[in-house]
PDB file of C-alpha atoms and ligand atoms in Angstrom:
ATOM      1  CA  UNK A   1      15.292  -7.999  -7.313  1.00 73.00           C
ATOM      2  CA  UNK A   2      16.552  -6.575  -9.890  1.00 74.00           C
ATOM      3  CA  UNK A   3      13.968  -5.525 -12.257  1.00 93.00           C
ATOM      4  CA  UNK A   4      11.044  -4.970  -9.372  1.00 97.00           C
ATOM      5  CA  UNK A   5       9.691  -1.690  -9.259  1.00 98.00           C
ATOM      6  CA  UNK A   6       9.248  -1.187  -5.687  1.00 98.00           C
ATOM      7  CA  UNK A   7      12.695  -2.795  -4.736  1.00 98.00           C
ATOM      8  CA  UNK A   8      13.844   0.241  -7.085  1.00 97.00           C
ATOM      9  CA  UNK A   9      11.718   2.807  -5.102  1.00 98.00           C
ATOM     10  CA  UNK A  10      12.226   1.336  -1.187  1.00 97.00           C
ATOM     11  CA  UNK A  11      15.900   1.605  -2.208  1.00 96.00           C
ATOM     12  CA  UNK A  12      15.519   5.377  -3.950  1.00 94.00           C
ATOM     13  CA  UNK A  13      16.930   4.233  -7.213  1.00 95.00           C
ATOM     14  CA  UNK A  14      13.508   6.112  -8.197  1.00 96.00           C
ATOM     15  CA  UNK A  15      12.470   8.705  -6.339  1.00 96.00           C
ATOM     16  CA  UNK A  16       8.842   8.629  -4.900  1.00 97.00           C
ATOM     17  CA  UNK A  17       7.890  10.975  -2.171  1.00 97.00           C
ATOM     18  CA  UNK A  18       6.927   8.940   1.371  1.00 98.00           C
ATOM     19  CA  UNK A  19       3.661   9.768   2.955  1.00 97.00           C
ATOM     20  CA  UNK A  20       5.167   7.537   6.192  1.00 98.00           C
ATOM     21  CA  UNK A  21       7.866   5.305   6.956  1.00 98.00           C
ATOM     22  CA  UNK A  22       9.372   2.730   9.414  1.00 98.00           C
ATOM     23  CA  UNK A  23      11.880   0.074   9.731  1.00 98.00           C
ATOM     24  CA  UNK A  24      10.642  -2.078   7.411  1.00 98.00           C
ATOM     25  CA  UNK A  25       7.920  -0.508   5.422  1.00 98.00           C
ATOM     26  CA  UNK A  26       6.745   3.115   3.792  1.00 98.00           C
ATOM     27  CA  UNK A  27       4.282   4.535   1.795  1.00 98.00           C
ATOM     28  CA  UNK A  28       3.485   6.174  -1.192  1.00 98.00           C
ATOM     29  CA  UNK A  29       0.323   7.531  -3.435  1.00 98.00           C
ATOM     30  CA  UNK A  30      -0.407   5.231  -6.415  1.00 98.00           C
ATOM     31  CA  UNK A  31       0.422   5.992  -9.576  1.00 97.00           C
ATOM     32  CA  UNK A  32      -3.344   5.091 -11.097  1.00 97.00           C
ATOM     33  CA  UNK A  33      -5.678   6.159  -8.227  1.00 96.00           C
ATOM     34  CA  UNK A  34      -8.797   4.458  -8.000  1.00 94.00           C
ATOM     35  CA  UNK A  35      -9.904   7.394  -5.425  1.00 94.00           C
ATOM     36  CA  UNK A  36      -8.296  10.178  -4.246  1.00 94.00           C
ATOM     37  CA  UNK A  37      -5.524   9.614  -1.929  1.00 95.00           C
ATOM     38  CA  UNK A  38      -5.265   6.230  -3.059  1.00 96.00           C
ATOM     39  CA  UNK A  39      -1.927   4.798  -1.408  1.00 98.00           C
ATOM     40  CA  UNK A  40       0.557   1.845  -1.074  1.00 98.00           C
ATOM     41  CA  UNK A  41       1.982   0.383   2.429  1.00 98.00           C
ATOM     42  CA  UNK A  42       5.362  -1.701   0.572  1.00 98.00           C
ATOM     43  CA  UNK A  43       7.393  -3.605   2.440  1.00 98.00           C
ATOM     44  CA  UNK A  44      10.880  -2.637   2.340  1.00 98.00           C
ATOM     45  CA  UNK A  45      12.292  -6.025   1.377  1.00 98.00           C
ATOM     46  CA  UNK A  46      11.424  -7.808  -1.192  1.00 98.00           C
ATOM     47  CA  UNK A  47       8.670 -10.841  -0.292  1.00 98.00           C
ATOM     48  CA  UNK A  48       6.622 -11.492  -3.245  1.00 98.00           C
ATOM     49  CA  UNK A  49       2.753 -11.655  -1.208  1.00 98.00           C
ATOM     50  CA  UNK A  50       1.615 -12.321   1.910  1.00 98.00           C
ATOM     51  CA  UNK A  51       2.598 -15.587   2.679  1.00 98.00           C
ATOM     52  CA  UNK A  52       6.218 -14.807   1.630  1.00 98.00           C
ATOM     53  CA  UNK A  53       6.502 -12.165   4.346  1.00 98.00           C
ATOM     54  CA  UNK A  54       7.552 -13.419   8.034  1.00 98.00           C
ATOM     55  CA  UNK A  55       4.299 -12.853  10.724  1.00 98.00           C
ATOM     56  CA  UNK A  56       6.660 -10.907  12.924  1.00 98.00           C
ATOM     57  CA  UNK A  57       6.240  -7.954  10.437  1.00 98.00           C
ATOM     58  CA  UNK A  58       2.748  -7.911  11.585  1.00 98.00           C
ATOM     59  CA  UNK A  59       3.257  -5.208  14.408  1.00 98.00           C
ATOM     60  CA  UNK A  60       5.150  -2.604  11.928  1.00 98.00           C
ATOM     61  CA  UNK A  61       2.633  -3.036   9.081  1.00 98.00           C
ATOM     62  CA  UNK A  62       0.036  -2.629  10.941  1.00 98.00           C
ATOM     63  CA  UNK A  63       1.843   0.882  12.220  1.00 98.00           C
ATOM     64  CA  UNK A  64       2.423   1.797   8.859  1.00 98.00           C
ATOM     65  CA  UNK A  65      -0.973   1.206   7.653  1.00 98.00           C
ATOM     66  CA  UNK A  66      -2.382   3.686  11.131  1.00 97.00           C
ATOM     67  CA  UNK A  67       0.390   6.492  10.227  1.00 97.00           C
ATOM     68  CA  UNK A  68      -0.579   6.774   6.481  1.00 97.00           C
ATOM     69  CA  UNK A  69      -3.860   7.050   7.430  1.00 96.00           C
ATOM     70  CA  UNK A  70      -3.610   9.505   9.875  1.00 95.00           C
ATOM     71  CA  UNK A  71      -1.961  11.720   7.120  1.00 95.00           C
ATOM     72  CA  UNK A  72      -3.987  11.035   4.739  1.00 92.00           C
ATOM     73  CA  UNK A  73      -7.206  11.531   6.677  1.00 82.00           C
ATOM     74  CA  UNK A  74      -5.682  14.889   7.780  1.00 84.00           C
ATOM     75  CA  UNK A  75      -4.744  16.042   4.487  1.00 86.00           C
ATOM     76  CA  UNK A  76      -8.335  14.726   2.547  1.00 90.00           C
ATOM     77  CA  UNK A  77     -10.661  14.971   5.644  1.00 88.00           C
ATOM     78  CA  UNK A  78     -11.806  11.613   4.889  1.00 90.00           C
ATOM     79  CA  UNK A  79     -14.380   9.695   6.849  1.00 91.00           C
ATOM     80  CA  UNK A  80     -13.120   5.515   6.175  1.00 94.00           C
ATOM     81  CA  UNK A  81     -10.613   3.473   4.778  1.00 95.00           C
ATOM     82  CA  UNK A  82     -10.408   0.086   3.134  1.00 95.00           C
ATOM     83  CA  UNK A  83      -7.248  -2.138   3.361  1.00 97.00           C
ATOM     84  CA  UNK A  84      -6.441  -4.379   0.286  1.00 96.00           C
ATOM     85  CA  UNK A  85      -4.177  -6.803  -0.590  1.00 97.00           C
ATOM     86  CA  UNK A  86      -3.965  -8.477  -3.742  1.00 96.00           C
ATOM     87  CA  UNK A  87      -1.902 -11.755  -4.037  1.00 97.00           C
ATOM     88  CA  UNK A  88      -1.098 -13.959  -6.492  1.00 97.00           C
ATOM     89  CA  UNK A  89      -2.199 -13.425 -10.396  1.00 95.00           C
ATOM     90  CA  UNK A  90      -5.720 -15.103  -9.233  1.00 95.00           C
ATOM     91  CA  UNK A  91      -6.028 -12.413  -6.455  1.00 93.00           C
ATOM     92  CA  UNK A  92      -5.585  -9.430  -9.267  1.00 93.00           C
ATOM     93  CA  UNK A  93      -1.750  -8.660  -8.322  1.00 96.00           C
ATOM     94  CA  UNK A  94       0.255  -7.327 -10.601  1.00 97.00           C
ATOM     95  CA  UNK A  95       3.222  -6.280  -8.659  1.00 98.00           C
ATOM     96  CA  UNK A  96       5.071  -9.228  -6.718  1.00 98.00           C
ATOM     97  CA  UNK A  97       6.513  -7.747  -4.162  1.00 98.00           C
ATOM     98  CA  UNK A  98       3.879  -7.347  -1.132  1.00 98.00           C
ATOM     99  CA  UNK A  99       2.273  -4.345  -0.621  1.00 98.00           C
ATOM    100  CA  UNK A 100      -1.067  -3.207   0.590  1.00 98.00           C
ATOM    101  CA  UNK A 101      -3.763  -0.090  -1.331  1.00 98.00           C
ATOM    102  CA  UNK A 102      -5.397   2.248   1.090  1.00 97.00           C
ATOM    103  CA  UNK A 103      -8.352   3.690  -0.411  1.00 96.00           C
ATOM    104  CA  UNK A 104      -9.712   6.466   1.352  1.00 96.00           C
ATOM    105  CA  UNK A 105     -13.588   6.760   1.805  1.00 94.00           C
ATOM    106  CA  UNK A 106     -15.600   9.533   2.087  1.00 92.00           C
ATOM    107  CA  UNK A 107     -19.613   8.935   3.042  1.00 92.00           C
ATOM    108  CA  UNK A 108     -21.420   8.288  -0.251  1.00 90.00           C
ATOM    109  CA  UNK A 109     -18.823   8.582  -2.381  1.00 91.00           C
ATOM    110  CA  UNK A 110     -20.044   5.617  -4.193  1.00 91.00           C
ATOM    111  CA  UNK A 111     -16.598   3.464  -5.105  1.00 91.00           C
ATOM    112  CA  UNK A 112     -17.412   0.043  -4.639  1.00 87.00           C
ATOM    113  CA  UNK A 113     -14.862  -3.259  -4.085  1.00 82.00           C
ATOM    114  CA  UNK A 114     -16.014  -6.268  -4.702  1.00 70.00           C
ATOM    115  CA  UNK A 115     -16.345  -7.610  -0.805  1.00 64.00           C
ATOM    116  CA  UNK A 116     -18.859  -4.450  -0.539  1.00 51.00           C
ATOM    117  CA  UNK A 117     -22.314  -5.611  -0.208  1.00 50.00           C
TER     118      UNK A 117
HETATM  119  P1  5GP B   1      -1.634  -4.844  -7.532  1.00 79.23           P
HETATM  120  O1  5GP B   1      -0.337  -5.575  -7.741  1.00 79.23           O
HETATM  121  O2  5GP B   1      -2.049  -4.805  -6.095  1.00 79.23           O
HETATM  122  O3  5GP B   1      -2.741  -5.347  -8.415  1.00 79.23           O
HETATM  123  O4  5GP B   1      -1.457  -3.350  -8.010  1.00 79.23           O
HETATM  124  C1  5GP B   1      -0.228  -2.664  -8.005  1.00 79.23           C
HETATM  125  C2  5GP B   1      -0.493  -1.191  -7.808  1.00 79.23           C
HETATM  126  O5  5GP B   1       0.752  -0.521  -7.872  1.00 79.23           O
HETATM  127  C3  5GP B   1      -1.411  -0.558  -8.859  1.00 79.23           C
HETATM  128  O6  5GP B   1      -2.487   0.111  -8.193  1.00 79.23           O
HETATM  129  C4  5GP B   1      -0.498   0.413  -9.599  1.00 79.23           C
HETATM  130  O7  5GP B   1      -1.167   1.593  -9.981  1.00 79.23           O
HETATM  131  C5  5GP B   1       0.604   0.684  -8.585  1.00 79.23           C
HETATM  132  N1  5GP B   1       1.901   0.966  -9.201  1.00 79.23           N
HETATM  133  C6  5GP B   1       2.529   0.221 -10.155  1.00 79.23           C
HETATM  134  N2  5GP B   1       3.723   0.772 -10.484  1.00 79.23           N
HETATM  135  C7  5GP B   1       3.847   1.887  -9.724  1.00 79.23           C
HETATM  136  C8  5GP B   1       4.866   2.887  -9.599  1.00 79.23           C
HETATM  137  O8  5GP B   1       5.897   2.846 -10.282  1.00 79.23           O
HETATM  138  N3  5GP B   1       4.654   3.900  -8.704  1.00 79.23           N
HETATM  139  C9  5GP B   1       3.527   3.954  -7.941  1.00 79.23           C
HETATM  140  N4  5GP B   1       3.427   4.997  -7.085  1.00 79.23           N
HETATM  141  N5  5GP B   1       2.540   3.043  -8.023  1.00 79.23           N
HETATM  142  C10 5GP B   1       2.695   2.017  -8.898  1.00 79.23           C
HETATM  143 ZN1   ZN B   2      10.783  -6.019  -4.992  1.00 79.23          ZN
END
């Protein structure tokens, strides 16, 4: 995909540092945190959501999502996560290729989603 952002950084035509990588995902910070250490799990092909991406992938996302947050919680000695996936324009994505925000939490640090109670 030619004019996908993430297609151009999981092939390093831009160059974004990688918090953690496998076969067929990595991660990255955000570029507009919503808290600190806010982070992307992106697949390294190109499926535009969730339901475009085979089930078998399941096992390595999964891994990725553990391995970011082991270095993230390292670096930011933070106490939670959430997982979040936004898909289609009705789900609040913006970037069609699939990908999933780790927000690091932190005990009363008062950032809300909108599943929070
Ligand atoms: P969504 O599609 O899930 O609504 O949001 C896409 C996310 O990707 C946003 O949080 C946005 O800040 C992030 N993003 C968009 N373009 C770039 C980029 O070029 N680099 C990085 N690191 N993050 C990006
Ligand atoms: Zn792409």
């Amino acid at each position: 995909m030619d004019d996908c952002i993430f297609c151009k950084i999981a092939f390093g035509e831009v160059r974004v540092p990688r918090i953690y990588e496998n076969e067929n995902f990595f991660s990255i910070k955000d570029a507009h945190p919503k808290v600190e250490g806010h982070s992307l799990v992106i697949s390294k092909k190109h499926f535009k959501n969730v339901l475009d991406m085979p089930s078998s992938l399941g096992t390595e996302l999964i891994d990725c999502v553990k391995n970011t947050y082991a270095k993230l919680g390292k670096e930011l000695k933070c106490e939670g996560f959430n997982v979040v996936s936004n898909n289609f324009k009705a789900g609040g994505q913006e970037v069609n290729h699939v990908h999933f925000h780790i927000l690091p939490r932190k005990e009363d640090d008062g950032f809300r989603i909108f599943v929070n109670k």
